[in-house]
Short mmCIF file of C-alpha atoms in Angstrom, two decimals:
data_model
loop_
_atom_site.label_atom_id
_atom_site.label_comp_id
_atom_site.label_asym_id
_atom_site.label_seq_id
_atom_site.Cartn_x
_atom_site.Cartn_y
_atom_site.Cartn_z
CA UNK A 1 -58.80 10.60 -56.35
CA UNK A 2 -60.09 11.23 -59.62
CA UNK A 3 -63.59 11.92 -60.18
CA UNK A 4 -64.70 8.77 -61.69
CA UNK A 5 -63.23 7.13 -59.33
CA UNK A 6 -64.92 9.40 -56.33
CA UNK A 7 -68.61 8.65 -57.72
CA UNK A 8 -67.74 5.20 -57.68
CA UNK A 9 -66.43 5.17 -54.12
CA UNK A 10 -69.55 5.89 -51.38
CA UNK A 11 -67.33 6.42 -48.56
CA UNK A 12 -67.53 9.14 -46.41
CA UNK A 13 -64.30 8.31 -44.74
CA UNK A 14 -61.26 7.50 -47.52
CA UNK A 15 -57.57 7.31 -47.16
CA UNK A 16 -54.66 9.74 -48.77
CA UNK A 17 -51.23 8.60 -49.82
CA UNK A 18 -49.18 5.58 -50.81
CA UNK A 19 -53.21 4.65 -49.06
CA UNK A 20 -55.71 6.61 -50.84
CA UNK A 21 -53.37 5.62 -54.82
CA UNK A 22 -53.88 2.04 -53.76
CA UNK A 23 -57.76 1.92 -52.88
CA UNK A 24 -57.88 3.36 -56.66
CA UNK A 25 -56.23 -0.39 -57.81
CA UNK A 26 -58.02 -2.60 -55.85
CA UNK A 27 -60.97 -0.83 -55.93
CA UNK A 28 -62.53 -1.73 -59.32
CA UNK A 29 -60.78 -5.24 -59.02
CA UNK A 30 -63.22 -5.51 -55.74
CA UNK A 31 -66.53 -4.11 -57.43
CA UNK A 32 -66.14 -6.64 -60.56
CA UNK A 33 -66.48 -9.61 -58.37
CA UNK A 34 -69.14 -8.48 -56.12
CA UNK A 35 -67.26 -7.21 -52.90
CA UNK A 36 -66.80 -3.85 -52.14
CA UNK A 37 -63.65 -1.83 -50.46
CA UNK A 38 -64.01 -1.17 -46.30
CA UNK A 39 -60.73 0.35 -45.81
CA UNK A 40 -57.40 0.03 -47.27
CA UNK A 41 -53.49 0.68 -44.78
CA UNK A 42 -49.99 -0.19 -44.72
CA UNK A 43 -48.17 -0.30 -42.17
CA UNK A 44 -44.77 -0.95 -40.55
CA UNK A 45 -45.34 -4.05 -39.32
CA UNK A 46 -43.15 -7.51 -39.95
CA UNK A 47 -41.02 -5.81 -42.55
CA UNK A 48 -44.40 -3.82 -44.75
CA UNK A 49 -47.83 -4.89 -44.38
CA UNK A 50 -51.03 -4.37 -46.65
CA UNK A 51 -54.17 -5.04 -45.05
CA UNK A 52 -57.09 -4.29 -47.63
CA UNK A 53 -60.06 -5.06 -45.36
CA UNK A 54 -63.29 -5.88 -47.95
CA UNK A 55 -66.78 -7.15 -47.58
CA UNK A 56 -69.99 -8.40 -49.48
CA UNK A 57 -72.49 -6.23 -50.67
CA UNK A 58 -74.78 -7.90 -47.84
CA UNK A 59 -72.02 -7.42 -45.16
CA UNK A 60 -70.60 -10.74 -44.91
CA UNK A 61 -67.10 -11.80 -45.31
CA UNK A 62 -65.66 -15.77 -45.37
CA UNK A 63 -62.15 -16.64 -44.89
CA UNK A 64 -63.18 -18.29 -48.78
CA UNK A 65 -64.07 -14.40 -49.78
CA UNK A 66 -60.74 -12.92 -47.94
CA UNK A 67 -58.87 -15.88 -50.51
CA UNK A 68 -60.70 -14.96 -53.00
CA UNK A 69 -60.42 -10.83 -53.40
CA UNK A 70 -56.82 -11.65 -52.92
CA UNK A 71 -56.71 -14.04 -55.81
CA UNK A 72 -58.38 -10.92 -57.68
CA UNK A 73 -55.69 -8.37 -56.09
CA UNK A 74 -52.54 -9.73 -56.34
CA UNK A 75 -52.25 -9.00 -59.87
CA UNK A 76 -53.77 -5.97 -60.00
CA UNK A 77 -51.17 -4.90 -57.28
CA UNK A 78 -48.16 -6.55 -59.28
CA UNK A 79 -48.67 -4.39 -62.82
CA UNK A 80 -49.73 -0.99 -60.86
CA UNK A 81 -46.96 -1.66 -58.57
CA UNK A 82 -47.67 1.18 -55.93
CA UNK A 83 -45.67 0.25 -53.42
CA UNK A 84 -41.71 0.41 -53.98
CA UNK A 85 -41.01 -2.60 -51.17
CA UNK A 86 -41.61 -6.19 -50.78
CA UNK A 87 -45.16 -6.72 -48.58
CA UNK A 88 -47.23 -8.57 -47.15
CA UNK A 89 -50.83 -8.92 -48.39
CA UNK A 90 -53.58 -8.89 -45.93
CA UNK A 91 -57.22 -9.27 -46.57
CA UNK A 92 -59.66 -9.47 -43.13
CA UNK A 93 -62.93 -8.46 -43.26
CA UNK A 94 -64.18 -5.30 -41.71
CA UNK A 95 -64.22 -7.77 -37.43
CA UNK A 96 -67.02 -7.24 -35.40
CA UNK A 97 -65.54 -4.13 -33.50
CA UNK A 98 -65.67 -2.63 -37.00
CA UNK A 99 -64.81 0.93 -38.65
CA UNK A 100 -67.70 2.63 -40.11
CA UNK A 101 -67.25 4.02 -43.17
CA UNK A 102 -70.27 4.79 -44.89
CA UNK A 103 -73.01 7.12 -44.20
CA UNK A 104 -75.09 2.85 -44.58
CA UNK A 105 -72.61 1.54 -41.60
CA UNK A 106 -74.30 4.47 -39.28
CA UNK A 107 -77.66 3.65 -40.04
CA UNK A 108 -77.20 -0.14 -39.62
CA UNK A 109 -75.62 -0.13 -36.80
CA UNK A 110 -76.97 2.39 -34.74
CA UNK A 111 -77.65 2.79 -31.15
CA UNK A 112 -75.23 0.84 -30.65
CA UNK A 113 -71.98 2.48 -29.21
CA UNK A 114 -69.34 3.91 -31.95
CA UNK A 115 -65.78 6.40 -31.08
CA UNK A 116 -64.74 8.48 -33.32
CA UNK A 117 -62.21 10.93 -34.03
CA UNK A 118 -63.01 14.88 -36.60
CA UNK A 119 -61.47 16.84 -38.64
CA UNK A 120 -62.42 20.06 -37.09
CA UNK A 121 -63.70 20.58 -33.55
CA UNK A 122 -67.60 19.65 -32.96
CA UNK A 123 -68.62 21.37 -29.79
CA UNK A 124 -64.98 22.30 -28.71
CA UNK A 125 -63.96 18.08 -29.34
CA UNK A 126 -62.11 16.17 -31.89
CA UNK A 127 -62.60 13.05 -30.14
CA UNK A 128 -66.47 10.96 -28.99
CA UNK A 129 -67.87 8.20 -27.30
CA UNK A 130 -71.49 7.35 -27.35
CA UNK A 131 -74.74 5.83 -29.11
CA UNK A 132 -75.59 6.50 -32.45
CA UNK A 133 -78.87 7.88 -31.66
CA UNK A 134 -79.92 8.61 -35.10
CA UNK A 135 -78.40 8.97 -38.49
CA UNK A 136 -79.67 10.35 -41.10
CA UNK A 137 -78.53 11.94 -44.60
CA UNK A 138 -76.14 15.08 -42.98
CA UNK A 139 -74.58 13.45 -39.74
CA UNK A 140 -75.13 11.52 -36.80
CA UNK A 141 -76.06 11.99 -32.84
CA UNK A 142 -74.37 10.92 -30.48
CA UNK A 143 -75.69 10.05 -27.16
CA UNK A 144 -72.29 10.69 -25.32
CA UNK A 145 -71.06 7.68 -23.09
CA UNK A 146 -69.63 9.91 -19.94
CA UNK A 147 -71.30 13.59 -20.55
CA UNK A 148 -68.28 15.88 -19.00
CA UNK A 149 -70.07 18.42 -16.32
CA UNK A 150 -71.44 20.83 -18.62
CA UNK A 151 -71.86 18.99 -21.46
CA UNK A 152 -75.07 18.07 -23.87
CA UNK A 153 -75.48 15.31 -23.42
CA UNK A 154 -76.03 14.41 -27.24
CA UNK A 155 -74.13 15.92 -30.19
CA UNK A 156 -75.15 16.13 -33.84
CA UNK A 157 -71.31 15.19 -35.73
CA UNK A 158 -71.80 15.64 -39.79
CA UNK A 159 -70.41 12.76 -41.77
CA UNK A 160 -67.99 16.11 -43.51
CA UNK A 161 -66.39 16.35 -40.20
CA UNK A 162 -65.99 12.32 -39.60
CA UNK A 163 -61.70 11.44 -40.41
CA UNK A 164 -62.64 8.00 -37.79
CA UNK A 165 -64.65 6.19 -36.85
CA UNK A 166 -65.46 2.31 -35.74
CA UNK A 167 -68.01 0.71 -33.07
CA UNK A 168 -66.84 -0.17 -29.45
CA UNK A 169 -67.24 -4.30 -28.20
CA UNK A 170 -69.63 -4.92 -26.21
CA UNK A 171 -72.09 -7.89 -25.44
CA UNK A 172 -75.36 -6.44 -27.26
CA UNK A 173 -73.28 -5.67 -30.62
CA UNK A 174 -71.56 -8.80 -30.45
CA UNK A 175 -75.47 -10.19 -30.28
CA UNK A 176 -76.08 -8.25 -33.53
CA UNK A 177 -73.82 -8.70 -35.55
CA UNK A 178 -73.71 -12.39 -35.35
CA UNK A 179 -77.37 -11.81 -35.46
CA UNK A 180 -77.37 -9.69 -38.96
CA UNK A 181 -74.17 -12.17 -40.04
CA UNK A 182 -76.39 -15.02 -39.79
CA UNK A 183 -79.58 -13.65 -41.35
CA UNK A 184 -77.15 -12.32 -44.15
CA UNK A 185 -75.63 -15.44 -45.27
CA UNK A 186 -79.10 -17.37 -45.35
CA UNK A 187 -80.13 -14.99 -47.91
CA UNK A 188 -77.13 -15.68 -49.25
CA UNK A 189 -77.79 -19.17 -49.53
CA UNK A 190 -81.49 -18.77 -50.93
CA UNK A 191 -80.14 -16.12 -53.25
CA UNK A 192 -77.49 -19.19 -54.88
CA UNK A 193 -80.14 -22.00 -55.14
CA UNK A 194 -82.94 -19.70 -56.56
CA UNK A 195 -79.90 -18.72 -58.86
CA UNK A 196 -79.21 -23.04 -59.58
CA UNK A 197 -82.77 -23.30 -59.89
CA UNK A 198 -83.29 -21.03 -62.69
CA UNK A 199 -79.93 -22.52 -64.19
CA UNK A 200 -80.79 -25.90 -63.92
CA UNK A 201 -84.79 -24.74 -65.78
CA UNK A 202 -82.94 -23.39 -68.66
CA UNK A 203 -81.03 -26.36 -69.22
CA UNK A 204 -84.17 -28.59 -68.65
CA UNK A 205 -85.62 -26.31 -71.72
CA UNK A 206 -82.48 -25.96 -74.15
CA UNK A 207 -82.72 -29.63 -73.42
CA UNK A 208 -86.50 -30.53 -74.76
#
């Protein structure tokens, strides 16, 4: 990833190899239309499937949004042609049991159960499952789900050690995610309404 692209990407968990090259192509396109990249993943299912996971800045992602993203990134991928074989493009929302890829994701979902894997040993382990007790500028404090005998009940994991992190589906998570989504959608509708009102006022002023 180039320095400029790296600065534009505030994700702490990023792709490498072919996935990384695709991320570099689609990210500026997403940003230009008001979306942010969550993850790119090229898999061998059904031939080849390119999954692009994205969301709006407020965390929402509708079916119409997925279609908009698909229409926007397809021409860029056709021009750059990073994948030699034929593939199927699949654009999706992060889902409720979403990957956590930004520092802000860990802050947003503090108090919820997470599974994470580290690139280096942290307290003699690389895999953890527990609640995000705290999230600060440098890392997170995980409250272990089931601490083994002799283990500390919490472990601090620095962001630069996290290779992969994902929320674990629980009733609390479903309730909280739906509540956040509803609030975000209401705010988005309100902003759209205010923008439409402003546009109408401008038209009225121009007519008069």
